[in-house]
């Protein structure tokens, strides 16, 4: 929606400017004049929006004030900005297995972690889902973005502090139980560099166990390539919703067992895709 609004502002500004200026241009000169003015208003709309968000977050959002539940406006804003970043970052996001998402039930989504573009592409591609993300504390120190994440109900997980980590698990469980949102977490705890996953933290799965909800196993591919390809090449990103571990399994097994199962499901998909790519390159 935001790019359309910016384009509409650009078109309206260019048309109004052309009428008011009345240079008497015709043909190519008029077209060039309109295109230049469109570009000016289009860029100005982006800058104005960015400054408005900067002023708004700095003036009205405090990180030390607890966020009891996700704010609907800021969640919409986050999804819209994610859409803009995917569009301008030339990220073509394809989702498979969307039909596997539990209907009428909240869930814990676990995914491998390759890049800081992972939550951005997920927020854009799954914009119809009400999702909050669990992220490391350092991300909340990012100007503007950290405060927006806070208002969206995103949760900070400090794995070095067991007491704070437990508080995060409790709050995530509360979000699910009160039907505010489903929760997305990256159980590796950091970005994996190679093709093999870092062992999943079993503690991540306490959220599902406490809330009594299923675990959605998801694999994401190619987000780590964006920064190397942009701006000259587009990047095809794949989000594969693979399998849902039902709530009964989560309830009757330890978090370690659930973590190992989830990791094996995601690793199998990544291995299959790597093997497929190698076969194609050998031909």
PDB file of C-alpha atoms in Angstrom:
ATOM      1  CA  UNK A   1       0.000   0.000   0.000  1.00  0.00           C
ATOM      2  CA  UNK A   2       2.747   2.495   0.882  1.00  0.00           C
ATOM      3  CA  UNK A   3       4.409   2.458  -2.577  1.00  0.00           C
ATOM      4  CA  UNK A   4       0.989   3.114  -4.145  1.00  0.00           C
ATOM      5  CA  UNK A   5       0.397   6.045  -1.806  1.00  0.00           C
ATOM      6  CA  UNK A   6       3.842   7.468  -2.596  1.00  0.00           C
ATOM      7  CA  UNK A   7       3.215   7.021  -6.330  1.00  0.00           C
ATOM      8  CA  UNK A   8      -0.174   8.732  -6.025  1.00  0.00           C
ATOM      9  CA  UNK A   9       1.449  11.670  -4.236  1.00  0.00           C
ATOM     10  CA  UNK A  10       4.093  11.829  -6.955  1.00  0.00           C
ATOM     11  CA  UNK A  11       1.516  11.772  -9.759  1.00  0.00           C
ATOM     12  CA  UNK A  12      -0.720  14.362  -8.104  1.00  0.00           C
ATOM     13  CA  UNK A  13       2.215  16.646  -7.384  1.00  0.00           C
ATOM     14  CA  UNK A  14       3.574  16.364 -10.912  1.00  0.00           C
ATOM     15  CA  UNK A  15       0.179  17.035 -12.493  1.00  0.00           C
ATOM     16  CA  UNK A  16      -0.533  20.014 -10.236  1.00  0.00           C
ATOM     17  CA  UNK A  17       2.935  21.427 -10.840  1.00  0.00           C
ATOM     18  CA  UNK A  18       2.548  21.109 -14.599  1.00  0.00           C
ATOM     19  CA  UNK A  19      -0.814  22.905 -14.511  1.00  0.00           C
ATOM     20  CA  UNK A  20       0.349  25.712 -12.227  1.00  0.00           C
ATOM     21  CA  UNK A  21       3.743  26.229 -13.913  1.00  0.00           C
ATOM     22  CA  UNK A  22       2.149  26.458 -17.375  1.00  0.00           C
ATOM     23  CA  UNK A  23       5.505  26.503 -19.218  1.00  0.00           C
ATOM     24  CA  UNK A  24       3.827  25.834 -22.531  1.00  0.00           C
ATOM     25  CA  UNK A  25       5.907  22.710 -23.045  1.00  0.00           C
ATOM     26  CA  UNK A  26       4.739  20.151 -25.538  1.00  0.00           C
ATOM     27  CA  UNK A  27       5.611  16.606 -26.493  1.00  0.00           C
ATOM     28  CA  UNK A  28       8.923  15.324 -25.165  1.00  0.00           C
ATOM     29  CA  UNK A  29       9.657  18.414 -23.042  1.00  0.00           C
ATOM     30  CA  UNK A  30       6.320  18.156 -21.238  1.00  0.00           C
ATOM     31  CA  UNK A  31       6.810  14.431 -20.618  1.00  0.00           C
ATOM     32  CA  UNK A  32      10.296  15.051 -19.253  1.00  0.00           C
ATOM     33  CA  UNK A  33       9.047  17.865 -17.017  1.00  0.00           C
ATOM     34  CA  UNK A  34       6.277  15.667 -15.586  1.00  0.00           C
ATOM     35  CA  UNK A  35       8.614  12.713 -15.011  1.00  0.00           C
ATOM     36  CA  UNK A  36      11.122  14.911 -13.198  1.00  0.00           C
ATOM     37  CA  UNK A  37       8.471  16.424 -10.965  1.00  0.00           C
ATOM     38  CA  UNK A  38       6.993  12.965 -10.307  1.00  0.00           C
ATOM     39  CA  UNK A  39      10.403  11.717  -9.170  1.00  0.00           C
ATOM     40  CA  UNK A  40      10.838  14.724  -6.901  1.00  0.00           C
ATOM     41  CA  UNK A  41       7.453  14.315  -5.199  1.00  0.00           C
ATOM     42  CA  UNK A  42       7.827  10.518  -5.042  1.00  0.00           C
ATOM     43  CA  UNK A  43      11.175  10.773  -3.243  1.00  0.00           C
ATOM     44  CA  UNK A  44       9.910  13.619  -1.053  1.00  0.00           C
ATOM     45  CA  UNK A  45       6.975  11.443   0.061  1.00  0.00           C
ATOM     46  CA  UNK A  46       9.403   8.732   1.181  1.00  0.00           C
ATOM     47  CA  UNK A  47      11.541  11.206   3.099  1.00  0.00           C
ATOM     48  CA  UNK A  48       8.530  12.845   4.734  1.00  0.00           C
ATOM     49  CA  UNK A  49       7.173   9.472   5.840  1.00  0.00           C
ATOM     50  CA  UNK A  50      10.566   8.436   7.216  1.00  0.00           C
ATOM     51  CA  UNK A  51      10.914  11.703   9.157  1.00  0.00           C
ATOM     52  CA  UNK A  52       7.354  11.374  10.476  1.00  0.00           C
ATOM     53  CA  UNK A  53       8.033   7.849  11.712  1.00  0.00           C
ATOM     54  CA  UNK A  54      11.341   8.939  13.245  1.00  0.00           C
ATOM     55  CA  UNK A  55       9.669  11.815  15.095  1.00  0.00           C
ATOM     56  CA  UNK A  56       6.724   9.648  16.141  1.00  0.00           C
ATOM     57  CA  UNK A  57       8.803   6.800  17.525  1.00  0.00           C
ATOM     58  CA  UNK A  58      11.197   9.093  19.362  1.00  0.00           C
ATOM     59  CA  UNK A  59       8.411  11.181  20.866  1.00  0.00           C
ATOM     60  CA  UNK A  60       5.823   8.581  21.804  1.00  0.00           C
ATOM     61  CA  UNK A  61       7.462   5.146  22.172  1.00  0.00           C
ATOM     62  CA  UNK A  62       9.410   4.161  25.262  1.00  0.00           C
ATOM     63  CA  UNK A  63      11.278   0.874  25.424  1.00  0.00           C
ATOM     64  CA  UNK A  64      11.114   0.835  29.221  1.00  0.00           C
ATOM     65  CA  UNK A  65       7.303   0.819  29.143  1.00  0.00           C
ATOM     66  CA  UNK A  66       5.984  -2.772  28.977  1.00  0.00           C
ATOM     67  CA  UNK A  67       3.911  -3.639  25.922  1.00  0.00           C
ATOM     68  CA  UNK A  68       0.990  -5.711  27.166  1.00  0.00           C
ATOM     69  CA  UNK A  69      -0.151  -6.753  23.706  1.00  0.00           C
ATOM     70  CA  UNK A  70       0.765  -6.079  20.064  1.00  0.00           C
ATOM     71  CA  UNK A  71      -0.384  -2.715  18.752  1.00  0.00           C
ATOM     72  CA  UNK A  72      -2.497  -3.159  15.614  1.00  0.00           C
ATOM     73  CA  UNK A  73      -1.366   0.073  13.940  1.00  0.00           C
ATOM     74  CA  UNK A  74       2.316  -0.601  14.427  1.00  0.00           C
ATOM     75  CA  UNK A  75       1.897  -4.192  13.238  1.00  0.00           C
ATOM     76  CA  UNK A  76       0.317  -2.842  10.050  1.00  0.00           C
ATOM     77  CA  UNK A  77       3.156  -0.356   9.748  1.00  0.00           C
ATOM     78  CA  UNK A  78       5.755  -3.117  10.178  1.00  0.00           C
ATOM     79  CA  UNK A  79       4.168  -5.231   7.436  1.00  0.00           C
ATOM     80  CA  UNK A  80       3.951  -2.255   5.076  1.00  0.00           C
ATOM     81  CA  UNK A  81       7.593  -1.331   5.610  1.00  0.00           C
ATOM     82  CA  UNK A  82       8.540  -4.992   5.089  1.00  0.00           C
ATOM     83  CA  UNK A  83       6.661  -4.916   1.769  1.00  0.00           C
ATOM     84  CA  UNK A  84       8.530  -1.764   0.731  1.00  0.00           C
ATOM     85  CA  UNK A  85      11.911  -3.254   1.653  1.00  0.00           C
ATOM     86  CA  UNK A  86      11.160  -6.433  -0.298  1.00  0.00           C
ATOM     87  CA  UNK A  87      10.055  -4.392  -3.323  1.00  0.00           C
ATOM     88  CA  UNK A  88      13.001  -1.998  -3.347  1.00  0.00           C
ATOM     89  CA  UNK A  89      15.448  -4.700  -2.277  1.00  0.00           C
ATOM     90  CA  UNK A  90      14.400  -6.744  -5.318  1.00  0.00           C
ATOM     91  CA  UNK A  91      13.393  -9.714  -3.178  1.00  0.00           C
ATOM     92  CA  UNK A  92      10.969 -12.101  -4.869  1.00  0.00           C
ATOM     93  CA  UNK A  93       9.441 -14.086  -2.022  1.00  0.00           C
ATOM     94  CA  UNK A  94       7.685 -17.375  -2.731  1.00  0.00           C
ATOM     95  CA  UNK A  95       5.780 -19.246  -0.007  1.00  0.00           C
ATOM     96  CA  UNK A  96       4.905 -22.945  -0.180  1.00  0.00           C
ATOM     97  CA  UNK A  97       2.825 -24.971   2.254  1.00  0.00           C
ATOM     98  CA  UNK A  98       0.699 -22.044   3.392  1.00  0.00           C
ATOM     99  CA  UNK A  99      -2.280 -24.405   3.577  1.00  0.00           C
ATOM    100  CA  UNK A 100      -0.534 -26.330   6.371  1.00  0.00           C
ATOM    101  CA  UNK A 101      -0.840 -23.443   8.824  1.00  0.00           C
ATOM    102  CA  UNK A 102      -3.238 -24.394  11.648  1.00  0.00           C
ATOM    103  CA  UNK A 103      -6.701 -22.950  11.167  1.00  0.00           C
ATOM    104  CA  UNK A 104      -8.442 -21.465  14.165  1.00  0.00           C
ATOM    105  CA  UNK A 105      -5.426 -22.003  16.389  1.00  0.00           C
ATOM    106  CA  UNK A 106      -2.379 -20.020  17.416  1.00  0.00           C
ATOM    107  CA  UNK A 107       1.013 -21.664  16.996  1.00  0.00           C
ATOM    108  CA  UNK A 108       4.744 -21.382  17.489  1.00  0.00           C
ATOM    109  CA  UNK A 109       6.609 -21.036  14.195  1.00  0.00           C
ATOM    110  CA  UNK A 110      10.253 -22.126  14.225  1.00  0.00           C
ATOM    111  CA  UNK A 111      12.585 -21.344  11.349  1.00  0.00           C
ATOM    112  CA  UNK A 112      16.252 -21.533  10.436  1.00  0.00           C
ATOM    113  CA  UNK A 113      18.103 -18.213  10.545  1.00  0.00           C
ATOM    114  CA  UNK A 114      20.241 -17.022   7.625  1.00  0.00           C
ATOM    115  CA  UNK A 115      20.028 -13.240   7.568  1.00  0.00           C
ATOM    116  CA  UNK A 116      18.437 -10.172   9.151  1.00  0.00           C
ATOM    117  CA  UNK A 117      16.130 -10.261   6.109  1.00  0.00           C
ATOM    118  CA  UNK A 118      14.436 -13.418   7.474  1.00  0.00           C
ATOM    119  CA  UNK A 119      11.780 -11.634   9.587  1.00  0.00           C
ATOM    120  CA  UNK A 120      11.373  -8.904   6.961  1.00  0.00           C
ATOM    121  CA  UNK A 121      10.518 -11.347   4.179  1.00  0.00           C
ATOM    122  CA  UNK A 122       8.350 -13.446   6.495  1.00  0.00           C
ATOM    123  CA  UNK A 123       6.388 -10.400   7.687  1.00  0.00           C
ATOM    124  CA  UNK A 124       5.786  -9.402   4.075  1.00  0.00           C
ATOM    125  CA  UNK A 125       4.916 -12.843   2.679  1.00  0.00           C
ATOM    126  CA  UNK A 126       2.722 -13.899   5.639  1.00  0.00           C
ATOM    127  CA  UNK A 127       1.105 -10.500   6.144  1.00  0.00           C
ATOM    128  CA  UNK A 128      -2.333 -12.079   6.645  1.00  0.00           C
ATOM    129  CA  UNK A 129      -1.046 -13.891   9.737  1.00  0.00           C
ATOM    130  CA  UNK A 130      -0.857 -12.150  13.108  1.00  0.00           C
ATOM    131  CA  UNK A 131       2.747 -12.788  14.089  1.00  0.00           C
ATOM    132  CA  UNK A 132       5.149 -11.477  16.699  1.00  0.00           C
ATOM    133  CA  UNK A 133       8.861 -12.207  16.591  1.00  0.00           C
ATOM    134  CA  UNK A 134      11.329 -13.190  19.278  1.00  0.00           C
ATOM    135  CA  UNK A 135      14.607 -11.357  18.737  1.00  0.00           C
ATOM    136  CA  UNK A 136      17.927 -10.777  20.484  1.00  0.00           C
ATOM    137  CA  UNK A 137      18.185  -7.724  22.790  1.00  0.00           C
ATOM    138  CA  UNK A 138      20.666  -5.913  20.531  1.00  0.00           C
ATOM    139  CA  UNK A 139      18.062  -5.468  17.801  1.00  0.00           C
ATOM    140  CA  UNK A 140      15.996  -3.219  20.063  1.00  0.00           C
ATOM    141  CA  UNK A 141      18.836  -0.698  20.111  1.00  0.00           C
ATOM    142  CA  UNK A 142      18.474  -0.095  16.356  1.00  0.00           C
ATOM    143  CA  UNK A 143      17.094   3.459  15.868  1.00  0.00           C
ATOM    144  CA  UNK A 144      13.371   3.530  14.981  1.00  0.00           C
ATOM    145  CA  UNK A 145      13.252  -0.204  14.143  1.00  0.00           C
ATOM    146  CA  UNK A 146      13.776  -1.245  17.760  1.00  0.00           C
ATOM    147  CA  UNK A 147      10.926   0.919  19.014  1.00  0.00           C
ATOM    148  CA  UNK A 148       8.603  -0.226  16.223  1.00  0.00           C
ATOM    149  CA  UNK A 149       9.383  -3.847  17.103  1.00  0.00           C
ATOM    150  CA  UNK A 150       8.564  -3.082  20.726  1.00  0.00           C
ATOM    151  CA  UNK A 151       5.158  -1.612  19.840  1.00  0.00           C
ATOM    152  CA  UNK A 152       4.444  -4.578  17.570  1.00  0.00           C
ATOM    153  CA  UNK A 153       4.792  -6.848  20.577  1.00  0.00           C
ATOM    154  CA  UNK A 154       8.073  -8.412  19.475  1.00  0.00           C
ATOM    155  CA  UNK A 155       9.881  -9.992  22.394  1.00  0.00           C
ATOM    156  CA  UNK A 156      13.485  -9.718  23.507  1.00  0.00           C
ATOM    157  CA  UNK A 157      15.174 -13.007  24.399  1.00  0.00           C
ATOM    158  CA  UNK A 158      18.383 -12.812  26.414  1.00  0.00           C
ATOM    159  CA  UNK A 159      19.750 -16.344  26.346  1.00  0.00           C
ATOM    160  CA  UNK A 160      22.539 -15.348  28.742  1.00  0.00           C
ATOM    161  CA  UNK A 161      20.045 -14.426  31.467  1.00  0.00           C
ATOM    162  CA  UNK A 162      17.803 -17.326  32.463  1.00  0.00           C
ATOM    163  CA  UNK A 163      15.461 -15.146  34.504  1.00  0.00           C
ATOM    164  CA  UNK A 164      14.824 -12.714  31.638  1.00  0.00           C
ATOM    165  CA  UNK A 165      14.533 -15.606  29.178  1.00  0.00           C
ATOM    166  CA  UNK A 166      11.822 -17.171  31.329  1.00  0.00           C
ATOM    167  CA  UNK A 167       9.949 -13.859  31.410  1.00  0.00           C
ATOM    168  CA  UNK A 168      10.013 -13.799  27.609  1.00  0.00           C
ATOM    169  CA  UNK A 169       8.681 -17.348  27.442  1.00  0.00           C
ATOM    170  CA  UNK A 170       5.856 -16.399  29.821  1.00  0.00           C
ATOM    171  CA  UNK A 171       4.943 -13.298  27.808  1.00  0.00           C
ATOM    172  CA  UNK A 172       4.999 -15.221  24.519  1.00  0.00           C
ATOM    173  CA  UNK A 173       2.752 -17.854  26.104  1.00  0.00           C
ATOM    174  CA  UNK A 174       0.386 -15.107  27.251  1.00  0.00           C
ATOM    175  CA  UNK A 175       0.206 -13.655  23.714  1.00  0.00           C
ATOM    176  CA  UNK A 176      -0.854 -17.066  22.433  1.00  0.00           C
ATOM    177  CA  UNK A 177      -3.261 -17.906  25.242  1.00  0.00           C
ATOM    178  CA  UNK A 178      -5.008 -14.531  24.970  1.00  0.00           C
ATOM    179  CA  UNK A 179      -5.228 -14.980  21.186  1.00  0.00           C
ATOM    180  CA  UNK A 180      -3.211 -11.836  20.465  1.00  0.00           C
ATOM    181  CA  UNK A 181      -0.825 -13.441  17.976  1.00  0.00           C
ATOM    182  CA  UNK A 182       1.210 -16.482  17.014  1.00  0.00           C
ATOM    183  CA  UNK A 183       4.928 -16.396  17.806  1.00  0.00           C
ATOM    184  CA  UNK A 184       7.921 -16.775  15.483  1.00  0.00           C
ATOM    185  CA  UNK A 185      11.303 -17.782  16.883  1.00  0.00           C
ATOM    186  CA  UNK A 186      14.676 -18.741  15.422  1.00  0.00           C
ATOM    187  CA  UNK A 187      15.806 -21.562  17.732  1.00  0.00           C
ATOM    188  CA  UNK A 188      19.404 -21.593  16.448  1.00  0.00           C
ATOM    189  CA  UNK A 189      19.858 -18.395  18.428  1.00  0.00           C
ATOM    190  CA  UNK A 190      22.063 -16.817  15.777  1.00  0.00           C
ATOM    191  CA  UNK A 191      22.544 -16.862  12.027  1.00  0.00           C
ATOM    192  CA  UNK A 192      23.966 -20.093  10.602  1.00  0.00           C
ATOM    193  CA  UNK A 193      26.854 -19.582   8.178  1.00  0.00           C
ATOM    194  CA  UNK A 194      26.882 -22.906   6.344  1.00  0.00           C
ATOM    195  CA  UNK A 195      24.362 -25.438   5.127  1.00  0.00           C
ATOM    196  CA  UNK A 196      24.166 -27.283   8.458  1.00  0.00           C
ATOM    197  CA  UNK A 197      21.913 -25.911  11.152  1.00  0.00           C
ATOM    198  CA  UNK A 198      23.251 -24.864  14.528  1.00  0.00           C
ATOM    199  CA  UNK A 199      21.695 -27.118  17.223  1.00  0.00           C
ATOM    200  CA  UNK A 200      18.299 -25.767  18.228  1.00  0.00           C
ATOM    201  CA  UNK A 201      17.879 -24.382  21.735  1.00  0.00           C
ATOM    202  CA  UNK A 202      15.330 -26.617  23.446  1.00  0.00           C
ATOM    203  CA  UNK A 203      14.216 -23.686  25.605  1.00  0.00           C
ATOM    204  CA  UNK A 204      12.650 -22.061  22.534  1.00  0.00           C
ATOM    205  CA  UNK A 205      10.032 -24.808  22.506  1.00  0.00           C
ATOM    206  CA  UNK A 206       8.878 -24.096  26.067  1.00  0.00           C
ATOM    207  CA  UNK A 207       6.551 -21.523  24.524  1.00  0.00           C
ATOM    208  CA  UNK A 208       4.615 -24.189  22.620  1.00  0.00           C
ATOM    209  CA  UNK A 209       4.635 -26.580  25.568  1.00  0.00           C
ATOM    210  CA  UNK A 210       3.340 -23.984  28.030  1.00  0.00           C
ATOM    211  CA  UNK A 211       0.726 -22.654  25.610  1.00  0.00           C
ATOM    212  CA  UNK A 212      -0.371 -26.090  24.414  1.00  0.00           C
ATOM    213  CA  UNK A 213      -0.091 -25.212  20.719  1.00  0.00           C
ATOM    214  CA  UNK A 214       1.443 -26.888  17.663  1.00  0.00           C
ATOM    215  CA  UNK A 215       4.890 -26.100  16.258  1.00  0.00           C
ATOM    216  CA  UNK A 216       5.081 -25.010  12.612  1.00  0.00           C
ATOM    217  CA  UNK A 217       8.428 -26.041  11.085  1.00  0.00           C
ATOM    218  CA  UNK A 218       9.542 -23.578   8.413  1.00  0.00           C
ATOM    219  CA  UNK A 219      12.630 -23.364   6.196  1.00  0.00           C
ATOM    220  CA  UNK A 220      13.860 -20.153   4.610  1.00  0.00           C
ATOM    221  CA  UNK A 221      16.424 -19.976   1.816  1.00  0.00           C
ATOM    222  CA  UNK A 222      18.514 -17.351   0.029  1.00  0.00           C
ATOM    223  CA  UNK A 223      17.995 -14.355   2.319  1.00  0.00           C
ATOM    224  CA  UNK A 224      21.752 -14.284   2.941  1.00  0.00           C
ATOM    225  CA  UNK A 225      22.283 -13.570  -0.777  1.00  0.00           C
ATOM    226  CA  UNK A 226      20.358 -10.277  -0.854  1.00  0.00           C
ATOM    227  CA  UNK A 227      23.162  -8.034   0.353  1.00  0.00           C
ATOM    228  CA  UNK A 228      25.549  -9.502  -2.218  1.00  0.00           C
ATOM    229  CA  UNK A 229      23.155  -9.196  -5.165  1.00  0.00           C
ATOM    230  CA  UNK A 230      21.533  -5.815  -4.472  1.00  0.00           C
ATOM    231  CA  UNK A 231      21.061  -3.571  -6.426  1.00  0.00           C
ATOM    232  CA  UNK A 232      22.140  -5.225  -9.653  1.00  0.00           C
ATOM    233  CA  UNK A 233      20.377  -8.570  -9.288  1.00  0.00           C
ATOM    234  CA  UNK A 234      17.099  -9.681  -7.794  1.00  0.00           C
ATOM    235  CA  UNK A 235      16.977 -12.499  -5.254  1.00  0.00           C
ATOM    236  CA  UNK A 236      14.498 -15.363  -5.226  1.00  0.00           C
ATOM    237  CA  UNK A 237      13.676 -16.195  -1.608  1.00  0.00           C
ATOM    238  CA  UNK A 238      11.800 -19.319  -0.610  1.00  0.00           C
ATOM    239  CA  UNK A 239       9.782 -19.770   2.565  1.00  0.00           C
ATOM    240  CA  UNK A 240       8.669 -23.394   2.893  1.00  0.00           C
ATOM    241  CA  UNK A 241       6.131 -24.322   5.549  1.00  0.00           C
ATOM    242  CA  UNK A 242       7.119 -27.955   5.915  1.00  0.00           C
ATOM    243  CA  UNK A 243       5.280 -29.720   8.677  1.00  0.00           C
ATOM    244  CA  UNK A 244       3.234 -29.067  11.785  1.00  0.00           C
ATOM    245  CA  UNK A 245       4.184 -30.901  14.975  1.00  0.00           C
ATOM    246  CA  UNK A 246       0.847 -31.261  16.706  1.00  0.00           C
ATOM    247  CA  UNK A 247       0.169 -30.029  20.206  1.00  0.00           C
ATOM    248  CA  UNK A 248      -0.215 -33.547  21.609  1.00  0.00           C
ATOM    249  CA  UNK A 249       3.321 -34.476  20.563  1.00  0.00           C
ATOM    250  CA  UNK A 250       4.659 -31.278  22.105  1.00  0.00           C
ATOM    251  CA  UNK A 251       2.761 -31.964  25.327  1.00  0.00           C
ATOM    252  CA  UNK A 252       3.876 -35.592  25.669  1.00  0.00           C
ATOM    253  CA  UNK A 253       7.543 -35.133  24.754  1.00  0.00           C
ATOM    254  CA  UNK A 254      10.375 -33.126  26.219  1.00  0.00           C
ATOM    255  CA  UNK A 255      11.343 -29.811  24.671  1.00  0.00           C
ATOM    256  CA  UNK A 256      14.641 -31.396  23.662  1.00  0.00           C
ATOM    257  CA  UNK A 257      12.837 -34.119  21.712  1.00  0.00           C
ATOM    258  CA  UNK A 258      10.582 -31.566  20.011  1.00  0.00           C
ATOM    259  CA  UNK A 259      13.603 -29.425  19.156  1.00  0.00           C
ATOM    260  CA  UNK A 260      15.438 -32.392  17.629  1.00  0.00           C
ATOM    261  CA  UNK A 261      12.400 -33.353  15.558  1.00  0.00           C
ATOM    262  CA  UNK A 262      11.891 -29.807  14.295  1.00  0.00           C
ATOM    263  CA  UNK A 263      15.574 -29.497  13.401  1.00  0.00           C
ATOM    264  CA  UNK A 264      15.557 -32.791  11.513  1.00  0.00           C
ATOM    265  CA  UNK A 265      12.527 -31.705   9.469  1.00  0.00           C
ATOM    266  CA  UNK A 266      14.075 -28.375   8.488  1.00  0.00           C
ATOM    267  CA  UNK A 267      17.554 -29.844   7.877  1.00  0.00           C
ATOM    268  CA  UNK A 268      16.090 -32.509   5.576  1.00  0.00           C
ATOM    269  CA  UNK A 269      14.501 -29.805   3.424  1.00  0.00           C
ATOM    270  CA  UNK A 270      17.688 -27.741   3.256  1.00  0.00           C
ATOM    271  CA  UNK A 271      19.741 -30.837   2.353  1.00  0.00           C
ATOM    272  CA  UNK A 272      17.268 -31.804  -0.375  1.00  0.00           C
ATOM    273  CA  UNK A 273      17.427 -28.339  -1.921  1.00  0.00           C
ATOM    274  CA  UNK A 274      21.234 -28.284  -1.766  1.00  0.00           C
ATOM    275  CA  UNK A 275      21.392 -31.670  -3.500  1.00  0.00           C
ATOM    276  CA  UNK A 276      18.964 -30.455  -6.151  1.00  0.00           C
ATOM    277  CA  UNK A 277      21.072 -27.357  -6.841  1.00  0.00           C
ATOM    278  CA  UNK A 278      24.234 -29.440  -7.098  1.00  0.00           C
ATOM    279  CA  UNK A 279      22.581 -31.782  -9.618  1.00  0.00           C
ATOM    280  CA  UNK A 280      21.492 -28.812 -11.738  1.00  0.00           C
ATOM    281  CA  UNK A 281      24.967 -27.251 -11.655  1.00  0.00           C
ATOM    282  CA  UNK A 282      26.587 -30.543 -12.712  1.00  0.00           C
ATOM    283  CA  UNK A 283      24.483 -30.773 -15.849  1.00  0.00           C
TER     284      UNK A 283
END
